[in-house]
Amino acid sequence: MNKRLNTALILLVISAGLIGFYFWHKNSSKVAVMVTITDKGFEPDNIVIEKGTRVVFKNMDTKSHWPASNLHPTHGIYPEFDPQKAIDPGEVWSFVFKKKGVWRYHDHLYPQTVGSIEVL
C-alpha cells in the first residue's frame, strides 16, 4: 500500500508540474530579439517577429536614445510601445509585442532615426 501511495504522489507532482509549465509557457513571451542602437541608428532597423515576441533594445551608443511608436512626438499609434524615457548608454529596454501589424517607430530624441517591426 505504501508503494501505491508513493507512486500516486509522484504522478500527482509530475502532473502538477506539467500543467504549471503549460500555463507558464503559454503566458510567457517568445524568444527575445535584440535591436542595438548605435550612432548609425537601429540595427537591424526592420524585423519580422511572431506575436508575443520580446524585442530588446540595447543602447550601444555614447548618447541616450528613446525608441517609440510613431507618430512623433505623441507615439499614439501603439502607445504601449514607448519606454516613457530615454535609454542611457549601456542600458536596455524591452517590449513584448502583443498586437499584429507593421509597427513603425522612431527615436524620440533623433526622429530621423527610424525602424519597423512586423508582427505576424
Short mmCIF file of C-alpha atoms in Angstrom, two decimals:
data_model
loop_
_atom_site.label_atom_id
_atom_site.label_comp_id
_atom_site.label_asym_id
_atom_site.label_seq_id
_atom_site.Cartn_x
_atom_site.Cartn_y
_atom_site.Cartn_z
CA MET A 1 0.00 0.00 0.00
CA ASN A 2 2.84 2.37 0.80
CA LYS A 3 4.30 1.78 -2.67
CA ARG A 4 0.96 2.66 -4.32
CA LEU A 5 0.69 5.85 -2.31
CA ASN A 6 4.24 6.89 -3.26
CA THR A 7 3.54 6.17 -6.94
CA ALA A 8 0.31 8.18 -6.80
CA LEU A 9 2.08 11.12 -5.14
CA ILE A 10 4.88 11.05 -7.72
CA LEU A 11 2.35 11.05 -10.58
CA LEU A 12 0.44 13.89 -8.93
CA VAL A 13 3.59 16.01 -8.59
CA ILE A 14 4.63 15.33 -12.20
CA SER A 15 1.12 16.19 -13.46
CA ALA A 16 1.01 19.41 -11.46
CA GLY A 17 4.45 20.37 -12.81
CA LEU A 18 3.42 19.73 -16.40
CA ILE A 19 0.21 21.72 -16.00
CA GLY A 20 2.12 24.58 -14.37
CA PHE A 21 4.73 24.56 -17.15
CA TYR A 22 1.99 24.63 -19.80
CA PHE A 23 0.32 27.73 -18.33
CA TRP A 24 3.68 29.46 -17.68
CA HIS A 25 4.86 28.77 -21.25
CA LYS A 26 1.51 29.81 -22.75
CA ASN A 27 1.67 33.19 -21.00
CA SER A 28 5.39 33.89 -21.38
CA SER A 29 6.92 35.78 -24.27
CA LYS A 30 8.65 34.00 -27.10
CA VAL A 31 12.41 34.11 -27.56
CA ALA A 32 13.75 37.67 -27.43
CA VAL A 33 15.06 39.54 -30.47
CA MET A 34 17.84 42.11 -29.95
CA VAL A 35 17.90 45.51 -31.63
CA THR A 36 21.03 47.52 -30.91
CA ILE A 37 21.05 51.29 -31.03
CA THR A 38 24.26 52.83 -32.34
CA ASP A 39 25.36 56.15 -33.77
CA LYS A 40 24.13 54.79 -37.13
CA GLY A 41 20.61 54.04 -35.83
CA PHE A 42 18.68 50.86 -35.09
CA GLU A 43 20.41 47.61 -36.10
CA PRO A 44 18.57 45.86 -37.61
CA ASP A 45 16.12 48.60 -38.48
CA ASN A 46 13.45 46.26 -39.88
CA ILE A 47 12.49 42.95 -38.27
CA VAL A 48 9.71 40.38 -38.60
CA ILE A 49 8.58 38.58 -35.45
CA GLU A 50 5.71 36.48 -34.14
CA LYS A 51 3.07 37.92 -31.83
CA GLY A 52 4.24 37.59 -28.21
CA THR A 53 7.93 38.06 -29.01
CA ARG A 54 10.01 40.28 -26.74
CA VAL A 55 12.19 42.83 -28.53
CA VAL A 56 15.14 44.08 -26.50
CA PHE A 57 16.58 47.49 -27.39
CA LYS A 58 20.18 47.86 -26.21
CA ASN A 59 21.81 51.28 -26.39
CA MET A 60 25.38 50.75 -27.61
CA ASP A 61 25.92 54.45 -28.40
CA THR A 62 27.53 57.13 -26.23
CA LYS A 63 24.30 59.18 -26.35
CA SER A 64 20.86 58.48 -24.90
CA HIS A 65 18.11 57.21 -27.22
CA TRP A 66 14.35 56.72 -26.95
CA PRO A 67 12.71 54.15 -29.27
CA ALA A 68 8.95 54.66 -29.50
CA SER A 69 5.96 54.05 -31.74
CA ASN A 70 5.07 56.54 -34.44
CA LEU A 71 3.80 59.23 -34.78
CA HIS A 72 6.36 61.63 -33.41
CA PRO A 73 6.05 63.22 -30.86
CA THR A 74 2.90 61.60 -29.43
CA HIS A 75 3.65 57.88 -30.02
CA GLY A 76 -0.09 57.39 -30.44
CA ILE A 77 -0.21 54.57 -33.00
CA TYR A 78 0.94 51.93 -30.46
CA PRO A 79 1.21 53.94 -27.21
CA GLU A 80 2.31 50.96 -25.10
CA PHE A 81 5.44 50.73 -27.29
CA ASP A 82 7.18 53.60 -25.50
CA PRO A 83 9.62 53.39 -22.57
CA GLN A 84 8.41 56.85 -21.42
CA LYS A 85 12.04 57.96 -21.03
CA ALA A 86 15.41 57.88 -22.73
CA ILE A 87 17.59 54.78 -22.58
CA ASP A 88 21.06 55.79 -21.43
CA PRO A 89 24.26 54.35 -22.94
CA GLY A 90 24.69 50.69 -21.97
CA GLU A 91 21.08 50.32 -20.80
CA VAL A 92 18.35 48.12 -22.25
CA TRP A 93 14.59 48.38 -22.58
CA SER A 94 12.34 45.58 -23.80
CA PHE A 95 8.80 45.30 -25.05
CA VAL A 96 6.58 42.29 -25.79
CA PHE A 97 4.58 42.84 -28.99
CA LYS A 98 1.02 41.62 -28.39
CA LYS A 99 -0.63 43.21 -31.44
CA LYS A 100 -0.26 42.01 -35.02
CA GLY A 101 0.64 44.58 -37.65
CA VAL A 102 3.50 46.63 -39.02
CA TRP A 103 4.70 48.98 -36.28
CA ARG A 104 6.88 51.82 -37.46
CA TYR A 105 8.93 53.53 -34.80
CA HIS A 106 11.49 56.28 -34.35
CA ASP A 107 13.99 57.63 -31.86
CA HIS A 108 12.11 60.32 -29.95
CA LEU A 109 15.36 62.24 -29.40
CA TYR A 110 16.51 61.88 -33.03
CA PRO A 111 13.26 61.47 -35.03
CA GLN A 112 15.06 60.98 -38.33
CA THR A 113 16.24 57.60 -36.95
CA VAL A 114 13.51 55.08 -37.80
CA GLY A 115 12.69 51.38 -37.97
CA SER A 116 9.79 48.98 -38.31
CA ILE A 117 8.66 45.77 -36.66
CA GLU A 118 6.24 43.46 -38.43
CA VAL A 119 4.33 41.25 -36.02
CA LEU A 120 2.78 38.14 -37.57
#
